[in-house]
Coordinates of N, CA and C in Angstrom, one line a residue:
X16 N 1.9 -17.6 41.3 CA 2.7 -18.0 40.1 C 1.9 -18.4 39.0
X17 N 0.8 -19.2 39.2 CA 0.0 -19.7 38.2 C -0.8 -18.5 37.6
X18 N -1.2 -17.5 38.4 CA -1.9 -16.3 37.9 C -1.0 -15.5 37.0
X19 N 0.3 -15.4 37.3 CA 1.2 -14.6 36.5 C 1.4 -15.3 35.2
X20 N 1.5 -16.6 35.2 CA 1.7 -17.4 33.9 C 0.4 -17.2 33.0
X21 N -0.8 -17.3 33.7 CA -2.0 -17.2 32.9 C -2.1 -15.8 32.3
X22 N -1.8 -14.8 33.1 CA -1.8 -13.4 32.6 C -0.8 -13.2 31.5
X23 N 0.4 -13.7 31.6 CA 1.4 -13.6 30.6 C 0.9 -14.3 29.3
X24 N 0.3 -15.5 29.4 CA -0.2 -16.2 28.3 C -1.3 -15.4 27.6
X25 N -2.2 -14.8 28.4 CA -3.3 -14.0 27.8 C -2.7 -12.8 27.0
X26 N -1.8 -12.1 27.6 CA -1.2 -10.9 26.9 C -0.5 -11.4 25.6
X27 N 0.2 -12.5 25.7 CA 0.9 -13.0 24.5 C -0.1 -13.3 23.4
X28 N -1.2 -14.0 23.8 CA -2.2 -14.4 22.8 C -2.9 -13.1 22.2
X29 N -3.1 -12.1 23.0 CA -3.7 -10.9 22.4 C -2.7 -10.1 21.5
X30 N -1.5 -10.1 21.9 CA -0.5 -9.4 21.1 C -0.2 -10.1 19.8
X31 N -0.4 -11.4 19.7 CA -0.1 -12.1 18.4 C -1.4 -12.3 17.7
X32 N -2.2 -11.3 17.5 CA -3.5 -11.4 16.9 C -3.5 -11.6 15.4
X33 N -2.4 -11.6 14.7 CA -2.4 -11.9 13.3 C -2.3 -10.7 12.4
X34 N -1.9 -9.6 12.8 CA -1.6 -8.5 11.9 C -2.8 -7.6 11.8
X35 N -3.1 -7.1 10.6 CA -4.1 -6.1 10.3 C -5.5 -6.5 10.8
X36 N -6.3 -5.5 11.1 CA -7.6 -5.8 11.6 C -8.5 -6.2 10.4
X37 N -9.5 -7.0 10.8 CA -10.5 -7.4 9.8 C -11.8 -6.9 10.3
X38 N -12.5 -6.2 9.4 CA -13.9 -5.7 9.8 C -14.9 -6.5 9.0
X39 N -15.9 -7.0 9.7 CA -17.0 -7.6 9.0 C -18.1 -6.6 8.6
X40 N -18.7 -6.8 7.5 CA -19.7 -5.9 7.0 C -20.9 -6.0 7.9
X41 N -21.4 -4.9 8.3 CA -22.6 -4.9 9.1 C -23.6 -3.9 8.5
X42 N -23.7 -2.7 9.1 CA -24.5 -1.6 8.6 C -23.7 -1.0 7.4
X43 N -24.5 -0.4 6.5 CA -23.8 0.3 5.3 C -22.7 1.3 5.7
X44 N -22.9 2.0 6.8 CA -21.9 3.0 7.2 C -20.7 2.4 7.8
X45 N -20.6 1.0 7.9 CA -19.4 0.3 8.4 C -18.4 0.1 7.3
X46 N -18.8 0.4 6.1 CA -17.9 0.2 4.9 C -16.8 1.2 5.0
X47 N -15.5 0.7 5.0 CA -14.4 1.6 5.1 C -14.3 2.6 3.9
X48 N -13.8 3.8 4.2 CA -13.7 4.8 3.1 C -12.7 4.4 2.0
X49 N -11.7 3.6 2.3 CA -10.8 3.2 1.3 C -11.4 2.4 0.2
X50 N -12.5 1.8 0.5 CA -13.2 1.0 -0.6 C -13.7 2.0 -1.7
X51 N -14.3 3.1 -1.3 CA -14.8 4.0 -2.3 C -13.7 4.8 -3.0
X52 N -12.5 4.9 -2.3 CA -11.4 5.6 -2.9 C -10.7 4.8 -3.9
X53 N -10.7 3.5 -3.8 CA -10.2 2.6 -4.8 C -8.7 2.6 -4.9
X54 N -8.2 2.2 -6.0 CA -6.7 2.1 -6.2 C -6.2 3.3 -6.9
X55 N -5.0 3.7 -6.6 CA -4.3 4.8 -7.2 C -3.7 5.8 -6.3
X56 N -3.5 7.1 -6.8 CA -2.9 8.2 -6.0 C -4.1 8.8 -5.2
X57 N -4.0 8.8 -3.8 CA -5.0 9.3 -3.0 C -4.5 10.4 -2.1
X58 N -5.3 11.5 -2.0 CA -5.0 12.6 -1.0 C -5.9 12.5 0.1
X59 N -5.4 12.5 1.3 CA -6.3 12.4 2.5 C -5.8 13.5 3.5
X60 N -6.6 13.7 4.5 CA -6.2 14.7 5.6 C -4.8 14.2 6.2
X61 N -4.6 12.9 6.3 CA -3.4 12.4 6.9 C -2.2 12.4 6.0
X62 N -2.4 12.8 4.7 CA -1.2 12.8 3.8 C -1.6 12.2 2.4
X63 N -0.6 12.0 1.6 CA -0.7 11.4 0.3 C -0.2 10.0 0.3
X64 N -0.9 9.2 -0.5 CA -0.5 7.8 -0.6 C -0.9 7.2 -1.9
X65 N -0.2 6.1 -2.2 CA -0.5 5.2 -3.3 C -1.2 4.0 -2.6
X66 N -2.3 3.6 -3.2 CA -2.9 2.4 -2.5 C -3.5 1.5 -3.6
X67 N -3.6 0.2 -3.2 CA -4.2 -0.8 -4.0 C -5.3 -1.5 -3.2
X68 N -6.4 -1.7 -3.8 CA -7.5 -2.5 -3.1 C -7.7 -3.8 -3.9
X69 N -7.5 -4.9 -3.1 CA -7.6 -6.2 -3.7 C -8.8 -6.9 -3.2
X70 N -9.3 -7.8 -4.0 CA -10.6 -8.6 -3.7 C -10.3 -10.1 -3.8
X71 N -10.8 -10.8 -2.9 CA -10.8 -12.3 -2.9 C -12.2 -12.8 -2.7
X72 N -12.7 -13.6 -3.6 CA -14.0 -14.2 -3.4 C -14.0 -15.7 -3.7
X73 N -14.9 -16.4 -3.1 CA -15.1 -17.8 -3.4 C -14.2 -18.7 -2.6
X74 N -13.3 -18.1 -1.8 CA -12.5 -19.0 -0.9 C -13.2 -19.3 0.4
X75 N -13.3 -20.5 0.7 CA -14.0 -20.9 2.0 C -13.1 -20.9 3.2
X76 N -11.8 -21.1 2.9 CA -10.8 -21.0 4.0 C -10.4 -19.6 4.3
X77 N -10.6 -19.1 5.5 CA -10.3 -17.7 5.8 C -8.9 -17.3 5.6
X78 N -8.0 -18.2 5.9 CA -6.5 -17.9 5.7 C -6.2 -17.8 4.2
X79 N -6.8 -18.7 3.4 CA -6.6 -18.6 2.0 C -7.2 -17.4 1.4
X80 N -8.4 -17.0 1.8 CA -9.1 -15.8 1.3 C -8.3 -14.6 1.7
X81 N -7.7 -14.5 2.9 CA -6.9 -13.4 3.3 C -5.6 -13.3 2.4
X82 N -5.0 -14.5 2.2 CA -3.8 -14.5 1.4 C -4.1 -14.0 -0.1
X83 N -5.2 -14.4 -0.6 CA -5.6 -14.0 -2.0 C -5.9 -12.5 -2.0
X84 N -6.6 -12.0 -1.0 CA -6.9 -10.6 -1.0 C -5.7 -9.7 -0.9
X85 N -4.8 -10.2 0.0 CA -3.5 -9.4 0.1 C -2.7 -9.4 -1.2
X86 N -2.6 -10.6 -1.8 CA -1.9 -10.6 -3.1 C -2.6 -9.7 -4.2
X87 N -3.9 -9.7 -4.2 CA -4.6 -8.9 -5.2 C -4.3 -7.4 -4.8
X88 N -4.3 -7.0 -3.5 CA -4.1 -5.6 -3.1 C -2.6 -5.2 -3.5
X89 N -1.7 -6.1 -3.3 CA -0.3 -5.8 -3.7 C -0.2 -5.6 -5.2
X90 N -0.9 -6.5 -5.9 CA -0.9 -6.3 -7.4 C -1.4 -5.0 -7.8
X91 N -2.5 -4.6 -7.2 CA -3.1 -3.3 -7.6 C -2.2 -2.1 -7.2
X92 N -1.6 -2.3 -6.0 CA -0.6 -1.3 -5.6 C 0.5 -1.2 -6.5
X93 N 1.0 -2.3 -7.0 CA 2.1 -2.3 -8.0 C 1.7 -1.5 -9.2
X94 N 0.5 -1.6 -9.6 CA 0.0 -0.8 -10.8 C 0.1 0.7 -10.5
X95 N -0.2 1.2 -9.3 CA -0.1 2.6 -8.9 C 1.4 3.0 -8.8
X96 N 2.2 2.1 -8.3 CA 3.7 2.4 -8.2 C 4.2 2.5 -9.7
X97 N 3.8 1.6 -10.5 CA 4.2 1.7 -12.0 C 3.8 3.0 -12.6
X98 N 2.6 3.5 -12.3 CA 2.2 4.8 -12.9 C 3.1 5.9 -12.4
X99 N 3.4 5.9 -11.1 CA 4.4 6.8 -10.6 C 5.7 6.7 -11.3
X100 N 6.2 5.5 -11.5 CA 7.5 5.3 -12.2 C 7.5 5.9 -13.6
X101 N 6.4 5.7 -14.3 CA 6.3 6.2 -15.7 C 6.4 7.7 -15.7
X102 N 5.7 8.4 -14.8 CA 5.7 9.8 -14.7 C 7.1 10.3 -14.3
X103 N 7.7 9.6 -13.3 CA 9.1 10.0 -12.9 C 10.1 9.8 -14.0
X104 N 9.9 8.8 -14.8 CA 10.9 8.5 -15.9 C 10.7 9.6 -17.0
X105 N 9.5 10.1 -17.2 CA 9.3 11.2 -18.2 C 9.8 12.5 -17.7
X106 N 9.8 12.7 -16.4 CA 10.3 14.0 -15.9 C 11.8 14.1 -15.7
X107 N 12.5 13.0 -15.9 CA 13.9 12.9 -15.8 C 14.6 13.7 -16.9
X108 N 15.9 14.0 -16.7 CA 16.7 14.7 -17.6 C 17.1 13.9 -18.8
X109 N 17.3 12.6 -18.6 CA 17.8 11.7 -19.7 C 16.8 10.5 -19.8
X110 N 16.4 10.3 -21.0 CA 15.5 9.1 -21.3 C 16.2 7.8 -20.9
X111 N 17.5 7.7 -21.0 CA 18.2 6.5 -20.6 C 18.1 6.2 -19.1
X112 N 17.7 7.1 -18.3 CA 17.6 6.9 -16.9 C 16.3 6.1 -16.5
X113 N 15.5 5.8 -17.5 CA 14.2 5.2 -17.2 C 14.3 3.9 -16.4
X114 N 15.3 3.1 -16.8 CA 15.5 1.8 -16.1 C 16.0 2.0 -14.7
X115 N 16.9 2.9 -14.5 CA 17.4 3.2 -13.2 C 16.3 3.8 -12.3
X116 N 15.5 4.7 -12.8 CA 14.3 5.2 -12.1 C 13.4 4.1 -11.7
X117 N 13.0 3.2 -12.6 CA 12.1 2.1 -12.3 C 12.7 1.2 -11.2
X118 N 13.9 0.9 -11.3 CA 14.5 0.0 -10.3 C 14.6 0.6 -8.9
X119 N 15.0 1.9 -8.9 CA 15.1 2.5 -7.6 C 13.7 2.8 -7.0
X120 N 12.8 3.2 -7.8 CA 11.4 3.5 -7.3 C 10.8 2.2 -6.7
X121 N 10.9 1.1 -7.5 CA 10.3 -0.2 -7.0 C 11.0 -0.7 -5.7
X122 N 12.3 -0.5 -5.6 CA 12.9 -0.9 -4.4 C 12.5 -0.1 -3.2
X123 N 12.3 1.2 -3.4 CA 11.9 2.1 -2.3 C 10.4 1.8 -1.9
X124 N 9.6 1.5 -2.9 CA 8.2 1.2 -2.6 C 8.1 -0.1 -1.9
X125 N 8.9 -1.1 -2.3 CA 8.9 -2.4 -1.6 C 9.3 -2.3 -0.2
X126 N 10.2 -1.4 0.2 CA 10.6 -1.2 1.5 C 9.5 -0.6 2.4
X127 N 8.6 0.2 1.9 CA 7.6 0.9 2.7 C 6.1 0.4 2.5
X128 N 5.9 -0.5 1.6 CA 4.5 -0.9 1.3 C 4.1 -1.8 2.4
X129 N 2.8 -1.8 2.7 CA 2.2 -2.6 3.8 C 0.7 -2.8 3.5
X130 N 0.3 -4.0 4.0 CA -1.2 -4.2 4.0 C -1.7 -3.5 5.3
X131 N -2.7 -2.6 5.1 CA -3.1 -1.8 6.2 C -4.5 -2.2 6.8
X132 N -5.3 -2.9 6.0 CA -6.7 -3.1 6.5 C -7.3 -4.3 5.6
X133 N -8.3 -4.9 6.2 CA -9.1 -5.9 5.6 C -10.6 -5.6 5.9
X134 N -11.4 -6.0 5.0 CA -12.9 -5.9 5.2 C -13.6 -7.1 4.5
X135 N -14.4 -7.7 5.2 CA -15.2 -8.9 4.8 C -16.6 -8.5 4.6
X136 N -17.2 -8.8 3.4 CA -18.6 -8.6 3.1 C -19.4 -9.6 3.7
X137 N -20.8 -9.4 3.8 CA -21.7 -10.4 4.3 C -21.6 -11.7 3.6
X138 N -21.4 -11.7 2.3 CA -21.3 -12.9 1.5 C -20.0 -13.6 1.5
X139 N -19.0 -13.1 2.3 CA -17.7 -13.7 2.5 C -16.6 -13.3 1.6
X140 N -16.8 -12.3 0.8 CA -15.7 -11.7 0.0 C -14.8 -10.9 0.9
X141 N -13.6 -10.9 0.6 CA -12.6 -10.1 1.4 C -11.9 -9.1 0.6
X142 N -11.9 -7.8 1.1 CA -11.1 -6.7 0.5 C -9.9 -6.5 1.4
X143 N -8.8 -6.2 0.7 CA -7.5 -5.8 1.4 C -7.0 -4.5 0.9
X144 N -6.4 -3.7 1.8 CA -5.8 -2.4 1.4 C -4.3 -2.5 1.6
X145 N -3.6 -2.2 0.5 CA -2.1 -2.1 0.5 C -1.8 -0.7 0.2
X146 N -0.8 -0.1 1.0 CA -0.5 1.3 0.9 C 1.0 1.6 0.9
X147 N 1.4 2.6 0.1 CA 2.7 3.2 0.2 C 2.4 4.7 0.5
X148 N 2.8 5.2 1.6 CA 2.8 6.6 2.0 C 3.8 7.3 1.2
X149 N 3.5 8.5 0.6 CA 4.4 9.2 -0.2 C 5.6 9.7 0.6
X150 N 5.4 10.2 1.8 CA 6.5 10.7 2.6 C 7.4 9.6 3.0
X151 N 6.9 8.4 3.3 CA 7.7 7.3 3.6 C 8.5 6.8 2.4
X152 N 7.8 6.9 1.2 CA 8.5 6.5 0.0 C 9.7 7.4 -0.3
X153 N 9.5 8.7 -0.1 CA 10.6 9.6 -0.3 C 11.8 9.4 0.6
X154 N 11.5 9.0 1.9 CA 12.5 8.7 2.8 C 13.3 7.4 2.4
X155 N 12.5 6.4 2.0 CA 13.1 5.2 1.5 C 14.0 5.4 0.2
X156 N 13.5 6.3 -0.6 CA 14.2 6.6 -1.9 C 15.6 7.1 -1.6
X157 N 15.8 7.8 -0.5 CA 17.1 8.4 -0.2 C 18.1 7.3 0.2
X158 N 17.6 6.2 0.6 CA 18.5 5.1 1.0 C 18.7 4.0 0.0
X159 N 18.0 4.0 -1.1 CA 18.2 2.9 -2.1 C 19.5 3.1 -2.9
X160 N 20.1 2.0 -3.3 CA 21.3 2.0 -4.1 C 20.9 2.5 -5.5
X161 N 21.9 3.3 -6.0 CA 21.7 3.8 -7.4 C 22.5 5.0 -7.6
X162 N 22.3 5.6 -8.8 CA 23.0 6.8 -9.2 C 22.5 8.0 -8.4
X163 N 23.4 8.7 -7.8 CA 23.0 9.8 -6.9 C 22.3 10.9 -7.6
X164 N 22.7 11.2 -8.8 CA 22.0 12.3 -9.6 C 20.6 11.8 -9.9
X165 N 20.4 10.6 -10.3 CA 19.0 10.1 -10.6 C 18.2 10.1 -9.4
X166 N 18.7 9.7 -8.2 CA 18.0 9.7 -7.0 C 17.5 11.1 -6.6
X167 N 18.5 12.0 -6.7 CA 18.1 13.4 -6.3 C 17.0 14.0 -7.2
X168 N 17.2 13.7 -8.5 CA 16.1 14.1 -9.5 C 14.8 13.5 -9.2
X169 N 14.8 12.2 -8.9 CA 13.5 11.5 -8.5 C 12.9 12.1 -7.3
X170 N 13.7 12.3 -6.2 CA 13.3 12.9 -5.0 C 12.6 14.3 -5.2
X171 N 13.2 15.1 -6.1 CA 12.7 16.4 -6.4 C 11.4 16.3 -7.2
X172 N 11.2 15.2 -7.9 CA 10.0 15.1 -8.8 C 8.9 14.3 -8.2
X173 N 9.0 13.6 -7.1 CA 8.0 12.7 -6.6 C 6.7 13.5 -6.3
X174 N 6.7 14.6 -5.7 CA 5.5 15.3 -5.4 C 4.8 15.7 -6.7
X175 N 5.5 16.2 -7.7 CA 4.8 16.6 -8.9 C 4.3 15.4 -9.6
X176 N 5.0 14.3 -9.6 CA 4.6 13.1 -10.3 C 3.3 12.6 -9.6
X177 N 3.3 12.6 -8.3 CA 2.1 12.1 -7.6 C 0.9 13.0 -8.0
X178 N 1.1 14.3 -8.0 CA 0.0 15.2 -8.3 C -0.6 14.9 -9.7
X179 N 0.3 14.7 -10.7 CA -0.1 14.3 -12.0 C -1.0 13.1 -12.0
X180 N -0.6 12.1 -11.3 CA -1.3 10.8 -11.2 C -2.7 11.1 -10.6
X181 N -2.7 11.8 -9.5 CA -3.9 12.1 -8.8 C -4.9 12.9 -9.6
X182 N -4.4 13.9 -10.4 CA -5.2 14.7 -11.3 C -5.8 13.8 -12.4
X183 N -5.0 13.0 -13.0 CA -5.4 12.1 -14.1 C -6.5 11.2 -13.6
X184 N -6.4 10.8 -12.3 CA -7.4 9.9 -11.7 C -8.6 10.6 -11.3
X185 N -8.6 11.9 -11.2 CA -9.7 12.7 -10.8 C -9.9 12.8 -9.3
X186 N -8.8 12.7 -8.5 CA -8.9 12.8 -7.0 C -8.0 13.9 -6.5

């Protein structure tokens, strides 16, 4: 009985590890690829995504540093989402739809955004990666409240808007 309880406690402790993985900088090749990709519209073999890379430095408390890096990554991601919103609003049939486009796109992005990774440099700075996968964004967009015509129009234009942002960014 004691063995079963110890095993259950060990499994529980391992499963509650605190979310995203943290990588410590070691060799130069250990640097994650998302650091060089930066913030914006990114095309990868796995698909298309909007991402934000946030940095926290100077915090001695690991939890506070993680919180700062996550907040900075979310802020950077919001900038990428806002760029998508601007392009979607321009591609709409009616300029008056801009506010509806912005509200619906931000709600959809909020539903599917996530902190995906962390990386800590040798000097203790932490980088965090926040991501919105474009395919997941499109799925979420179908379920947000708002005008059906505007939603259909946005859904039809997401891919083109993403490509415009990626081209402008040079990726």
